[in-house]
Amino acid sequence: MSLDNKIPQGPIDTKWTDYKDHINLVNPANKRNIDVIVVGTGLAGGSAAATLAELGYNVKAFCYQDSPRRAHSIAAQGGINAAKNYQGDGDSIYRLFYDTVKGGDYRAREANVHRLAEVSVNIIDQCVAQGVPLAREYGGLLDNRSFGGTQVSRTFYAKGQTGQQLLLGAYSAMNRQIGRGKIKMYNRHEMLDVVLVGGKARGIIARNLITGELERHSAHAVVIATGGYGNVFFLSTNAMGSNVTAAWKIHKKGAYFANPCYTQIHPTCIPVTGDHQSKLTLMSESLRNDGRIWVPAKLEDAQAIREGKKKPTDLAEADRDYYLERRYPSFGNLVPRDVASRAAKERCDAGFGVNATGEAVYLDFAAAIDRYGKEQARIHHLDENDAKLVYDLGQKVVENKYGNLFQMYYKIVDEDPYTTPMMIYPAVHYTMGGVWVDYNLMTTIEGCYCIGEANFSDHGANRLGASALMQGLADGYFVLPYTIGNYLADDIRTGKIPTDTPEFDEAEKNVKSLIDHLMSNNGSHSVDYFHKKLGKVMWNNVGMARNAKGLTEAMDEIAAIREDFYKNVKVSGTANSFNQELEKALRVADFLELGELFAKDALHREESCGGHFREEHQTAEGEAQRDDANFAYVAAWEYKGNPREAVLHKEDLVYENIKMVTRSYK
Amino acid sequence: MNLTLKIWRQKNAQDKGQMVDYKIGGIEPDMSFLEMLDVLNNELVEKGDEPVAFDHDCREGICGMCSLFINGEAHGPDRGITTCQLHMRKFKEGDTIYIEPWRAKAFPVIKDLVVDRSSFDRIQHAGGFISVNTSGNTQDANNIPVNKHDADRSFDAATCIGCGACVATCKNSSAMLFVSAKVSQFALLPQGRIEATERVLNMVEAMDNEGFGNCTNTGACEVECPKGISLENIARMNREYLSASIK
Ligand SMILES: Cc1cc2nc3c(=O)[nH]c(=O)nc-3n(C[C@H](O)[C@H](O)[C@H](O)COP(=O)(O)OP(=O)(O)OC[C@H]3O[C@@H](n4cnc5c(N)ncnc54)[C@H](O)[C@@H]3O)c2cc1C
Ligand code: SF4
Ligand code: FES
């Protein structure tokens, strides 16, 4: 099957408008006869569910948490981009489009990204109208800051809790529709399979996590909005429950999985301290606006710091290596995440790491505190030579901007980041890969859509900061509601989809037999035991830098862990009750398959781009080396029974509006 | 560290439940409280016993999923944090730690330490929103300037994570702090003023119907709230309610 991305004809800046002018509409009376299932109620699913219900469809929404308000989008800290150009610093839809394509290392689809940039402007208006308290300046207007990979200030934020506030906005829009009876919300429910009837997605099998009961739900279309799969690494910044299950289950039923190896390693996370650790915590990238990143310039100083004989504050300016400012003078500390992450790894590998494990660099706010303090002193006509006063004033400004992040850091590390520089290290954060979708956000299964982080579409090989929130809300509020209507227009006479059919029987039977196997398997190891093993292989061989040998080994090792899992996993409790071990087991089973495809994808992509760095393909200076002649395509994998047998389909990426050049942030 | 844990075990909503003792060793000060429970659960599973059920997800203090009444305090013995942000360095070698679920009529136990907080959602369905369509066809976001002070206070109220510690810690199991936070967030913004009257009346009615107790101003909620939601919000909600009732 050749991949049809369904990109409309015409110039890039009118494609979306033209498309909307010509799609089929469903009249309001008919929408009442159409059901849509939305799996996942984060920013993408929540906004989609609310909007579809508001348009008149009957929506059934599902999430595994006890409330949509807890979806992982809540954890996003830094902000959301929009090409509003409120700052008058030269921003525009084109520039946001350009930055995003370049940031993605020319591996994203132009038409999608342009549409994203266009609707970004509406997102902010929408959220403010919903009562989302975004940060304001004294004059009452919205405030902005900047993020890595851009030179304009286009990021809207709510302190360090932007995701929380945006999600609560979507949640409130959902609440309005739940109250009206237009959304039926299924909390603590997990989708375990999709049901196809005549090749179209017509329902799901879900497990009620409280009673353990398997339920059948039918609809005219199914939307997957279940977030990213970074937890395949075990340690990541994702929430503990984040998983690939729904995306993987639709993959097994015919949805292609695109670019699984594109993973974002975020440069500013709290470093790993030991084997007990269950997850990693991000320190928002917005900190790089004000924090300067450095390691000791001399190996002996680094060693002294590791051994606790010296403190970072003991080192004079001249003895510090602000390596990002040194290597990338024009972007400095604000280079994109992949560049910053690799640079940190390079310094630590060279022996300059600053924590006990040698895997940490400093993020230092001393200069910012001093700069802000002096500015405040001037504004308030105070003495700018009074060091203590300047520190206090500056500290207040920094606290105002990032207070909760500093508190978070303090609670975890037990060190005051105002007086001692933070220690940070890269960690797995976001997955740019995901289910392949066309311009309509439909997967290769008819009637099955995929939005938000779960799809592959807008970020290419790398994601710039503050663009995931934007994509989730763009998909849910402004894109899917149009494209799905175009599809559903054919279904106005279909009537209710029955659930007592062979297709539903079959799907439920398969889910049940997997659960029975896991429950009756009298193994000796917990689910976490296998998940951690998988995570180690992923991080060591498929992590920040990859090579052919490591990847080939990883594929075999993962297959072996998977085999061992089915023989030796122990799940206690019962299937028909609240059982968190079983929940984990079902998720890890899918990670164990995805992991292998992930490695296979990384192995086949003989180039370095964005978050995918193949050691064999780097420049003399250690920068990523892309191969546009051979790899300017989306790798979309078709399931064939075993992950390593997946078949590759290529969607060629054509750049008509932006010239592909080597990404440089020097 | 070696510790003794006394944990509430309850099979399901119908079961009576009881405290059960566990001994655990090898706990490091850098572990979070939930990681300590992971260690225990791993041991239980490998022995073939059922692990202790507890709610958690983000593990960074923002989703509001984790709960736990630890040594008689909601989210344990530290201020301004959730249970997932509590670290074992707050405990000492040989300590005995009591771990119980949130207790309130409106939060029935599902299993062990997991309770059902969907009553919070139902209060939101009654009015926790601004009635604006999600079409994006609204006016430009900068058209209505919002005084920074109001925007910040609205934000402060909006930071409530819906964890329910306020209810669990209140001797009347009142949900006033939670509900007032939402009412305040909207009451402080021009966009939210339009529906302010119906909102407060509807939400308070929903809150009463869920079986939460009354507020008698003991202030325990504010002390235990991980996000520092202030009692001022309750005062604001009362004012809103009063003026709505006489309208
Ligand atoms: C710590 C952190 C900070 C971040 N900061 C930023 C930032 O500042 N700016 C930015 O733009 N992006 C940021 N991101 C990225 C961004 O938050 C996410 O990419 C985005 O929120 C994902 O939204 P989503 O709706 O696709 O998925 P999620 O919010 O992850 O939602 C997934 C939903 O699916 C449900 N679900 C999953 N599986 C199933 C299943 N099988 N059955 C039923 N339901 C299921 C869950 O219950 C949940 O409701 C950050 C991410 C993290 C982790
Ligand atoms: S008010 Fe505080 S304690 Fe109560 S639910 Fe909100 S965050 Fe939790
Ligand atoms: S697990 Fe999310 S707040 Fe504790």
GROMACS .gro file of C-alpha atoms in nm, chain B residues 3-223:
model
  221
  669LEU     CA    1   1.132   0.076   5.915
  670THR     CA    2   0.806  -0.067   6.041
  671LEU     CA    3   0.506   0.020   5.828
  672LYS     CA    4   0.151  -0.004   5.953
  673ILE     CA    5  -0.063   0.004   5.642
  674TRP     CA    6  -0.438   0.007   5.592
  675ARG     CA    7  -0.541  -0.295   5.385
  676GLN     CA    8  -0.892  -0.319   5.250
  677LYS     CA    9  -0.986  -0.555   4.965
  678ASN     CA   10  -1.267  -0.345   4.824
  679ALA     CA   11  -1.537  -0.095   4.914
  680GLN     CA   12  -1.741  -0.359   5.099
  681ASP     CA   13  -1.456  -0.505   5.303
  682LYS     CA   14  -1.405  -0.380   5.660
  683GLY     CA   15  -1.032  -0.327   5.631
  684GLN     CA   16  -0.756  -0.335   5.892
  685MET     CA   17  -0.404  -0.218   5.968
  686VAL     CA   18  -0.131  -0.464   5.873
  687ASP     CA   19   0.234  -0.452   5.984
  688TYR     CA   20   0.529  -0.476   5.747
  689LYS     CA   21   0.901  -0.464   5.813
  690ILE     CA   22   1.121  -0.314   5.547
  691GLY     CA   23   1.496  -0.255   5.513
  692GLY     CA   24   1.741  -0.096   5.271
  693ILE     CA   25   1.557   0.232   5.244
  694GLU     CA   26   1.774   0.527   5.139
  695PRO     CA   27   1.717   0.888   5.241
  696ASP     CA   28   1.709   0.994   4.874
  697MET     CA   29   1.412   0.774   4.795
  698SER     CA   30   1.072   0.929   4.772
  699PHE     CA   31   0.799   0.796   4.996
  700LEU     CA   32   0.632   0.629   4.700
  701GLU     CA   33   0.960   0.470   4.592
  702MET     CA   34   0.980   0.324   4.940
  703LEU     CA   35   0.635   0.172   4.880
  704ASP     CA   36   0.757   0.045   4.541
  705VAL     CA   37   1.032  -0.143   4.723
  706LEU     CA   38   0.779  -0.294   4.960
  707ASN     CA   39   0.545  -0.388   4.676
  708ASN     CA   40   0.823  -0.550   4.477
  709GLU     CA   41   0.902  -0.767   4.777
  710LEU     CA   42   0.536  -0.854   4.824
  711VAL     CA   43   0.488  -0.949   4.460
  712GLU     CA   44   0.798  -1.164   4.443
  713LYS     CA   45   0.670  -1.344   4.756
  714GLY     CA   46   0.337  -1.398   4.583
  715ASP     CA   47   0.144  -1.156   4.806
  716GLU     CA   48  -0.078  -0.878   4.681
  717PRO     CA   49   0.097  -0.543   4.668
  718VAL     CA   50  -0.047  -0.242   4.846
  719ALA     CA   51  -0.270  -0.038   4.614
  720PHE     CA   52  -0.207   0.336   4.618
  721ASP     CA   53  -0.281   0.614   4.371
  722HIS     CA   54  -0.004   0.802   4.194
  723ASP     CA   55   0.093   0.912   3.846
  724CYS     CA   56   0.310   1.217   3.777
  725ARG     CA   57   0.532   1.172   4.084
  726GLU     CA   58   0.625   1.535   4.072
  727GLY     CA   59   0.357   1.702   4.276
  728ILE     CA   60   0.127   1.828   4.007
  729CYS     CA   61  -0.136   1.573   3.897
  730GLY     CA   62  -0.300   1.547   4.238
  731MET     CA   63  -0.335   1.171   4.208
  732CYS     CA   64  -0.131   1.063   4.510
  733SER     CA   65  -0.292   1.079   4.851
  734LEU     CA   66  -0.198   0.895   5.175
  735PHE     CA   67  -0.251   0.990   5.533
  736ILE     CA   68   0.091   0.944   5.689
  737ASN     CA   69   0.131   0.943   6.066
  738GLY     CA   70  -0.198   1.125   6.094
  739GLU     CA   71  -0.117   1.396   5.841
  740ALA     CA   72  -0.241   1.438   5.486
  741HIS     CA   73   0.060   1.401   5.251
  742GLY     CA   74   0.282   1.335   5.554
  743PRO     CA   75   0.507   1.538   5.779
  744ASP     CA   76   0.624   1.818   5.554
  745ARG     CA   77   0.452   2.137   5.444
  746GLY     CA   78   0.361   2.246   5.095
  747ILE     CA   79   0.413   1.912   4.923
  748THR     CA   80   0.229   1.608   4.797
  749THR     CA   81   0.311   1.255   4.905
  750CYS     CA   82   0.514   1.188   4.591
  751GLN     CA   83   0.738   1.483   4.685
  752LEU     CA   84   0.798   1.352   5.035
  753HIS     CA   85   1.143   1.200   5.075
  754MET     CA   86   1.261   0.940   5.320
  755ARG     CA   87   1.516   1.180   5.463
  756LYS     CA   88   1.224   1.312   5.668
  757PHE     CA   89   1.223   0.981   5.861
  758LYS     CA   90   1.470   0.815   6.096
  759GLU     CA   91   1.618   0.470   6.133
  760GLY     CA   92   1.375   0.242   6.313
  761ASP     CA   93   1.068   0.465   6.270
  762THR     CA   94   0.720   0.322   6.268
  763ILE     CA   95   0.507   0.483   5.998
  764TYR     CA   96   0.126   0.471   5.985
  765ILE     CA   97  -0.016   0.483   5.633
  766GLU     CA   98  -0.389   0.523   5.577
  767PRO     CA   99  -0.621   0.636   5.298
  768TRP     CA  100  -0.805   0.969   5.290
  769ARG     CA  101  -1.109   0.930   5.512
  770ALA     CA  102  -1.432   1.109   5.421
  771LYS     CA  103  -1.783   0.996   5.344
  772ALA     CA  104  -1.765   1.156   5.000
  773PHE     CA  105  -1.437   0.967   4.925
  774PRO     CA  106  -1.525   0.596   4.956
  775VAL     CA  107  -1.232   0.351   4.963
  776ILE     CA  108  -1.182   0.154   4.642
  777LYS     CA  109  -0.900  -0.063   4.766
  778ASP     CA  110  -0.629  -0.033   5.034
  779LEU     CA  111  -0.512   0.328   5.011
  780VAL     CA  112  -0.705   0.421   4.699
  781VAL     CA  113  -1.021   0.628   4.735
  782ASP     CA  114  -1.281   0.751   4.490
  783ARG     CA  115  -1.263   1.128   4.450
  784SER     CA  116  -1.507   1.157   4.162
  785SER     CA  117  -1.733   1.371   4.381
  786PHE     CA  118  -1.484   1.651   4.304
  787ASP     CA  119  -1.547   1.604   3.932
  788ARG     CA  120  -1.922   1.616   3.979
  789ILE     CA  121  -1.894   1.950   4.156
  790GLN     CA  122  -1.703   2.078   3.853
  791HIS     CA  123  -1.969   1.950   3.616
  792ALA     CA  124  -2.213   2.174   3.798
  793GLY     CA  125  -2.030   2.494   3.716
  794GLY     CA  126  -1.652   2.469   3.704
  795PHE     CA  127  -1.628   2.635   3.363
  796ILE     CA  128  -1.694   2.943   3.157
  797SER     CA  129  -1.960   2.887   2.893
  798VAL     CA  130  -1.762   2.972   2.584
  799ASN     CA  131  -1.755   2.765   2.268
  800THR     CA  132  -1.422   2.608   2.179
  801SER     CA  133  -1.421   2.735   1.822
  802GLY     CA  134  -1.140   2.985   1.869
  803ASN     CA  135  -1.366   3.257   1.730
  804THR     CA  136  -1.330   3.467   2.040
  805GLN     CA  137  -1.187   3.811   2.063
  806ASP     CA  138  -0.815   3.873   2.071
  807ALA     CA  139  -0.673   3.767   2.406
  808ASN     CA  140  -0.527   4.110   2.471
  809ASN     CA  141  -0.855   4.290   2.418
  810ILE     CA  142  -0.952   4.260   2.782
  811PRO     CA  143  -0.651   4.360   2.988
  812VAL     CA  144  -0.641   4.193   3.327
  813ASN     CA  145  -0.479   4.366   3.618
  814LYS     CA  146  -0.163   4.171   3.703
  815HIS     CA  147  -0.257   4.149   4.067
  816ASP     CA  148  -0.592   3.989   3.984
  817ALA     CA  149  -0.437   3.761   3.725
  818ASP     CA  150  -0.181   3.642   3.979
  819ARG     CA  151  -0.439   3.581   4.249
  820SER     CA  152  -0.657   3.398   4.001
  821PHE     CA  153  -0.356   3.187   3.908
  822ASP     CA  154  -0.284   3.116   4.275
  823ALA     CA  155  -0.637   2.983   4.319
  824ALA     CA  156  -0.612   2.787   3.996
  825THR     CA  157  -0.309   2.595   4.120
  826CYS     CA  158  -0.531   2.364   4.328
  827ILE     CA  159  -0.452   2.011   4.213
  828GLY     CA  160  -0.775   1.854   4.339
  829CYS     CA  161  -0.591   1.611   4.564
  830GLY     CA  162  -0.846   1.620   4.843
  831ALA     CA  163  -0.600   1.665   5.130
  832CYS     CA  164  -0.815   1.953   5.252
  833VAL     CA  165  -1.115   1.724   5.284
  834ALA     CA  166  -0.916   1.444   5.441
  835THR     CA  167  -0.764   1.668   5.702
  836CYS     CA  168  -1.084   1.854   5.795
  837LYS     CA  169  -1.270   1.719   6.095
  838ASN     CA  170  -1.596   1.795   5.915
  839SER     CA  171  -1.471   1.658   5.579
  840SER     CA  172  -1.558   1.988   5.420
  841ALA     CA  173  -1.467   2.055   5.057
  842MET     CA  174  -1.482   2.432   5.095
  843LEU     CA  175  -1.116   2.499   5.020
  844PHE     CA  176  -1.128   2.302   4.697
  845VAL     CA  177  -1.456   2.450   4.575
  846SER     CA  178  -1.363   2.802   4.674
  847ALA     CA  179  -1.038   2.777   4.481
  848LYS     CA  180  -1.229   2.713   4.160
  849VAL     CA  181  -1.492   2.975   4.234
  850SER     CA  182  -1.218   3.229   4.307
  851GLN     CA  183  -1.019   3.157   3.992
  852PHE     CA  184  -1.315   3.258   3.778
  853ALA     CA  185  -1.450   3.526   4.009
  854LEU     CA  186  -1.123   3.717   3.980
  855LEU     CA  187  -1.120   3.728   3.601
  856PRO     CA  188  -1.344   3.946   3.388
  857GLN     CA  189  -1.424   3.646   3.167
  858GLY     CA  190  -1.564   3.457   3.465
  859ARG     CA  191  -1.773   3.735   3.615
  860ILE     CA  192  -2.062   3.696   3.374
  861GLU     CA  193  -2.175   3.361   3.513
  862ALA     CA  194  -2.050   3.417   3.867
  863THR     CA  195  -2.392   3.402   4.030
  864GLU     CA  196  -2.509   3.072   3.885
  865ARG     CA  197  -2.164   2.925   3.921
  866VAL     CA  198  -2.133   2.968   4.295
  867LEU     CA  199  -2.491   2.862   4.365
  868ASN     CA  200  -2.463   2.550   4.150
  869MET     CA  201  -2.126   2.442   4.275
  870VAL     CA  202  -2.217   2.486   4.640
  871GLU     CA  203  -2.537   2.291   4.589
  872ALA     CA  204  -2.344   2.011   4.419
  873MET     CA  205  -2.090   2.011   4.699
  874ASP     CA  206  -2.364   1.974   4.961
  875ASN     CA  207  -2.529   1.693   4.766
  876GLU     CA  208  -2.207   1.493   4.763
  877GLY     CA  209  -2.206   1.460   5.139
  878PHE     CA  210  -1.916   1.687   5.229
  879GLY     CA  211  -1.944   1.845   5.573
  880ASN     CA  212  -1.970   2.211   5.662
  881CYS     CA  213  -1.682   2.447   5.713
  882THR     CA  214  -1.638   2.563   6.073
  883ASN     CA  215  -1.327   2.767   6.003
  884THR     CA  216  -1.074   2.544   6.176
  885GLY     CA  217  -0.822   2.624   5.904
  886ALA     CA  218  -0.669   2.275   5.903
  887CYS     CA  219  -0.720   2.256   5.527
  888GLU     CA  220  -0.497   2.550   5.454
  889VAL     CA  221  -0.220   2.405   5.668
   0.00000   0.00000   0.00000
